[in-house]
Coordinates of N, CA, C and O in Angstrom, one line a residue:
X1 N 0.4 -134.7 18.9 CA 0.4 -133.4 18.3 C 1.8 -133.0 17.5 O 2.6 -133.1 18.2
X2 N 1.4 -132.6 16.6 CA 2.8 -131.8 15.7 C 2.7 -130.4 15.8 O 1.6 -129.7 15.7
X3 N 3.9 -130.1 16.5 CA 4.2 -128.7 16.5 C 5.3 -128.0 15.1 O 6.4 -128.5 15.3
X4 N 4.6 -127.2 14.6 CA 5.6 -126.9 13.5 C 6.0 -125.4 13.6 O 5.2 -124.4 14.1
X5 N 7.2 -124.9 13.3 CA 7.5 -123.4 13.3 C 7.8 -123.3 11.7 O 8.7 -123.9 11.1
X6 N 7.1 -122.1 11.3 CA 7.6 -122.0 10.0 C 8.2 -120.7 9.9 O 7.9 -119.6 10.4
X7 N 9.4 -120.7 9.4 CA 10.5 -119.4 8.9 C 10.4 -118.8 7.7 O 10.9 -119.7 6.8
X8 N 9.9 -118.1 7.4 CA 9.4 -117.2 6.5 C 10.8 -116.5 6.1 O 11.2 -115.5 6.8
X9 N 11.7 -116.6 5.0 CA 13.0 -115.8 4.9 C 13.2 -115.8 3.5 O 12.3 -116.0 2.3
X10 N 14.1 -114.9 3.2 CA 14.7 -114.8 1.7 C 16.5 -114.6 1.7 O 16.8 -114.1 2.8
X11 N 16.9 -114.8 1.1 CA 18.4 -114.9 0.8 C 18.7 -113.5 0.8 O 19.8 -113.0 1.8
X12 N 18.1 -112.3 0.6 CA 18.4 -111.0 0.6 C 18.0 -110.2 1.8 O 18.5 -109.3 2.2
X13 N 17.6 -111.3 2.5 CA 17.1 -110.5 3.9 C 18.2 -110.5 4.9 O 18.4 -111.5 5.6
X14 N 18.6 -109.2 5.5 CA 19.6 -109.0 6.5 C 19.1 -109.5 7.9 O 19.8 -110.6 8.4
X15 N 18.1 -109.2 8.2 CA 17.6 -109.7 9.6 C 17.5 -111.1 9.8 O 17.5 -111.7 10.9
X16 N 17.0 -111.8 8.8 CA 17.1 -113.3 8.7 C 18.3 -113.8 9.0 O 18.1 -114.9 9.7
X17 N 19.3 -113.3 9.0 CA 20.4 -114.1 9.0 C 20.8 -113.9 10.6 O 21.5 -114.6 11.2
X18 N 20.3 -112.6 11.0 CA 20.3 -112.6 12.6 C 19.5 -113.7 13.5 O 19.5 -114.1 14.5
X19 N 18.5 -113.8 12.7 CA 17.3 -115.2 13.2 C 17.7 -116.5 13.1 O 17.5 -117.2 14.5
X20 N 18.4 -116.9 12.2 CA 18.8 -118.1 11.8 C 19.8 -118.7 13.1 O 19.3 -120.0 13.4
X21 N 20.9 -118.2 13.6 CA 21.5 -118.8 14.7 C 20.4 -119.0 16.1 O 20.8 -120.2 17.1
X22 N 19.5 -118.0 16.1 CA 18.5 -118.5 17.5 C 17.5 -119.8 17.4 O 17.5 -120.6 17.8
X23 N 17.1 -119.9 15.9 CA 16.4 -121.0 15.3 C 17.2 -122.2 15.4 O 16.6 -123.3 16.1
X24 N 18.8 -122.2 15.2 CA 19.4 -123.6 15.2 C 19.4 -123.8 16.7 O 19.7 -125.0 16.7
X25 N 19.9 -122.8 17.5 CA 20.1 -123.2 18.8 C 18.9 -124.1 19.4 O 19.2 -124.7 20.3
X26 N 18.0 -123.2 19.3 CA 16.5 -123.9 19.6 C 16.3 -125.2 19.4 O 15.9 -126.2 20.1
X27 N 16.5 -125.3 17.8 CA 16.2 -126.6 17.4 C 16.9 -127.9 18.3 O 16.3 -128.7 18.3
X28 N 18.3 -127.5 18.3 CA 19.1 -128.4 19.0 C 18.7 -128.7 20.5 O 18.8 -129.8 20.6
X29 N 18.4 -128.1 21.1 CA 18.1 -127.8 22.5 C 16.6 -128.6 22.6 O 16.5 -129.0 23.8
X30 N 16.0 -128.2 21.8 CA 14.7 -128.8 21.9 C 14.3 -129.8 21.3 O 13.0 -130.3 20.9
X31 N 15.6 -130.7 20.7 CA 15.3 -131.8 19.8 C 14.3 -132.8 19.8 O 13.7 -133.3 20.9
X32 N 13.6 -132.5 18.7 CA 12.4 -133.5 18.2 C 11.0 -132.8 18.9 O 10.1 -133.7 18.5
X33 N 11.1 -132.0 19.6 CA 9.8 -131.6 20.1 C 8.8 -130.7 19.2 O 7.7 -130.6 19.2
X34 N 9.4 -130.0 18.1 CA 8.8 -129.4 17.2 C 9.7 -129.3 16.0 O 10.7 -129.8 15.9
X35 N 9.0 -129.3 14.6 CA 9.4 -129.4 13.5 C 9.7 -127.8 12.9 O 8.8 -127.0 13.4
X36 N 10.7 -127.7 12.1 CA 10.9 -126.4 11.7 C 10.9 -126.8 10.1 O 11.2 -127.8 9.2
X37 N 10.3 -125.8 9.6 CA 10.1 -125.7 8.4 C 10.4 -124.3 7.5 O 9.8 -123.4 7.9
X38 N 11.4 -124.3 6.7 CA 11.9 -123.3 6.3 C 11.2 -123.0 4.9 O 10.9 -123.8 4.0
X39 N 10.6 -121.5 5.0 CA 9.9 -121.2 3.9 C 10.9 -120.0 3.0 O 10.7 -118.9 3.5
X40 N 11.2 -120.4 1.9 CA 11.7 -119.1 1.2 C 10.8 -118.8 0.4 O 10.2 -119.3 -0.9
X41 N 10.6 -117.3 0.6 CA 9.2 -116.7 0.0 C 9.7 -116.4 -1.4 O 8.3 -116.1 -2.1
X42 N 10.9 -116.3 -1.6 CA 10.9 -116.1 -3.4 C 10.7 -117.4 -4.1 O 10.0 -117.4 -5.3
X43 N 10.8 -118.5 -3.4 CA 10.5 -119.7 -4.2 C 9.5 -120.4 -3.8 O 8.8 -121.2 -4.7
X44 N 8.8 -119.8 -2.8 CA 7.4 -120.7 -2.7 C 6.4 -119.3 -2.1 O 5.9 -119.0 -0.9
X45 N 6.0 -118.7 -3.1 CA 5.3 -117.4 -3.0 C 3.8 -117.7 -2.6 O 3.1 -117.1 -1.9
X46 N 3.3 -118.7 -3.2 CA 1.9 -119.6 -2.6 C 2.1 -119.5 -1.2 O 1.0 -119.3 -0.2
X47 N 2.7 -120.3 -0.7 CA 2.8 -120.4 1.1 C 2.7 -119.2 1.5 O 1.9 -118.9 2.6
X48 N 3.5 -118.4 1.1 CA 3.8 -116.9 1.8 C 2.6 -116.4 2.0 O 2.2 -115.5 2.6
X49 N 1.9 -116.5 0.4 CA 0.3 -115.5 0.3 C -0.7 -116.0 1.4 O -1.3 -115.8 1.9
X50 N -0.4 -117.6 1.3 CA -1.7 -118.2 2.1 C -1.2 -117.7 3.5 O -2.4 -117.7 4.4
X51 N 0.0 -117.5 4.2 CA 0.2 -117.1 5.6 C 0.2 -115.6 5.5 O 0.4 -114.9 6.6
X52 N -0.2 -115.1 4.4 CA 0.0 -113.6 4.3 C 1.0 -112.7 4.8 O 1.2 -112.0 5.7
X53 N 2.3 -113.1 4.4 CA 3.5 -112.9 5.1 C 3.7 -111.6 4.3 O 4.0 -111.5 3.0
X54 N 4.2 -110.5 4.7 CA 4.5 -109.5 4.2 C 5.7 -108.8 4.7 O 6.3 -107.7 4.1
X55 N 6.5 -109.4 5.7 CA 7.8 -108.8 6.1 C 8.2 -109.9 6.7 O 8.0 -110.8 7.0
X56 N 9.9 -109.7 6.5 CA 10.6 -110.9 7.0 C 11.7 -110.4 7.8 O 12.1 -109.2 7.8
X57 N 11.9 -111.4 9.0 CA 11.5 -112.7 8.8 C 10.2 -112.6 9.5 O 9.8 -111.6 10.2
X58 N 9.3 -113.6 9.2 CA 8.3 -113.9 9.9 C 8.3 -115.7 10.4 O 8.5 -116.1 9.6
X59 N 8.1 -115.7 11.4 CA 7.9 -116.8 12.0 C 6.3 -117.2 12.6 O 5.9 -116.4 12.9
X60 N 6.0 -118.4 12.2 CA 4.6 -118.8 12.1 C 4.8 -120.1 13.2 O 5.2 -121.1 12.6
X61 N 4.3 -120.1 14.4 CA 4.0 -121.6 15.2 C 2.6 -122.1 15.2 O 1.9 -121.3 15.4
X62 N 2.6 -123.4 14.5 CA 1.4 -123.6 14.5 C 1.0 -125.2 15.3 O 2.3 -125.7 15.2
X63 N 0.2 -125.7 15.6 CA -0.1 -127.2 16.1 C -1.0 -127.7 15.1 O -1.4 -127.2 14.1
X64 N -1.6 -129.0 15.1 CA -2.6 -129.6 14.7 C -3.7 -128.8 14.6 O -4.6 -129.1 13.3
X65 N -4.0 -127.9 15.4 CA -5.4 -127.2 15.3 C -5.5 -125.9 14.6 O -6.3 -125.4 14.0
X66 N -4.2 -125.2 14.9 CA -4.4 -123.8 14.7 C -3.1 -123.0 14.7 O -2.0 -123.7 15.4
X67 N -3.0 -121.7 14.1 CA -1.9 -121.1 14.2 C -2.0 -120.4 15.9 O -2.7 -120.0 16.2
X68 N -0.7 -120.8 16.4 CA -0.8 -120.6 17.9 C -0.3 -119.1 18.0 O -0.6 -118.3 18.8
X69 N 0.7 -118.8 17.2 CA 1.5 -117.6 17.4 C 2.2 -117.0 16.1 O 2.6 -117.9 15.0
X70 N 2.3 -115.5 15.9 CA 2.8 -115.2 14.7 C 3.7 -114.2 15.3 O 3.6 -113.4 15.6
X71 N 5.1 -114.1 14.5 CA 5.9 -113.1 15.2 C 6.8 -112.4 13.7 O 6.9 -113.2 12.8
X72 N 6.6 -111.3 13.8 CA 7.4 -110.5 12.5 C 8.6 -109.4 13.1 O 8.4 -109.3 14.0
X73 N 9.3 -110.1 12.4 CA 10.7 -109.1 12.6 C 11.9 -110.3 13.6 O 11.5 -111.3 13.9
X74 N 13.3 -109.9 13.9 CA 14.0 -110.7 14.5 C 13.1 -110.7 15.9 O 12.9 -110.1 16.5
X75 N 13.1 -112.3 16.5 CA 12.1 -112.3 17.7 C 13.5 -113.3 18.5 O 13.9 -114.1 18.1
X76 N 13.1 -112.8 19.8 CA 14.3 -113.6 20.8 C 13.7 -115.1 21.3 O 12.6 -115.0 21.3
X77 N 14.7 -115.5 21.6 CA 14.7 -116.9 22.0 C 13.4 -117.4 23.0 O 12.6 -118.1 22.7
X78 N 13.0 -116.5 24.0 CA 12.1 -116.7 24.9 C 11.0 -116.4 24.6 O 10.0 -117.2 25.0
X79 N 10.9 -115.7 23.6 CA 9.2 -115.2 23.1 C 9.0 -116.5 22.3 O 8.0 -117.2 22.4
X80 N 9.9 -117.2 21.5 CA 9.4 -118.4 20.8 C 9.3 -119.7 21.5 O 8.3 -120.2 21.3
X81 N 10.3 -119.5 22.5 CA 9.9 -120.6 23.6 C 8.6 -120.7 24.2 O 8.1 -121.9 24.3
X82 N 8.2 -119.5 24.7 CA 6.8 -119.5 25.1 C 5.7 -119.8 24.3 O 4.9 -120.5 24.7
X83 N 5.8 -119.5 22.9 CA 4.9 -119.8 22.1 C 5.0 -121.4 21.6 O 4.1 -122.1 21.5
X84 N 6.1 -122.0 21.7 CA 6.1 -123.4 21.4 C 5.6 -123.9 22.5 O 5.0 -125.1 22.5
X85 N 5.6 -123.6 23.7 CA 5.2 -124.2 25.0 C 3.5 -124.2 24.7 O 2.8 -125.1 25.3
X86 N 3.0 -123.1 24.4 CA 1.8 -122.6 24.4 C 1.0 -123.7 23.3 O 0.2 -124.0 23.2
X87 N 1.9 -123.8 22.4 CA 1.5 -125.1 21.1 C 1.3 -126.4 21.6 O 0.8 -127.3 20.6
X88 N 2.0 -126.8 22.5 CA 2.2 -127.8 23.2 C 3.4 -128.8 22.7 O 3.6 -130.1 23.0
X89 N 4.4 -128.2 22.4 CA 5.9 -128.8 22.1 C 6.3 -129.1 23.5 O 6.2 -128.8 24.5

């Protein structure tokens, strides 16, 4: 099973810069247990529309079957970890 964390962000988004180090640490510590897909909403509006992203940052955690969790705004590591575990990472 593949678990993916989609990180919807933009260069002009201040809170996204707060979210980045949290995701980087998580990716390092969970090495290989999930994939991170960064989606720049300015460059990939079609993907942002598909996921109905209205605010940034938005994190979407999904597995092969479904979207497991969706976070809007800066999200703490513990919440992301719980969602990753629920998704099967």
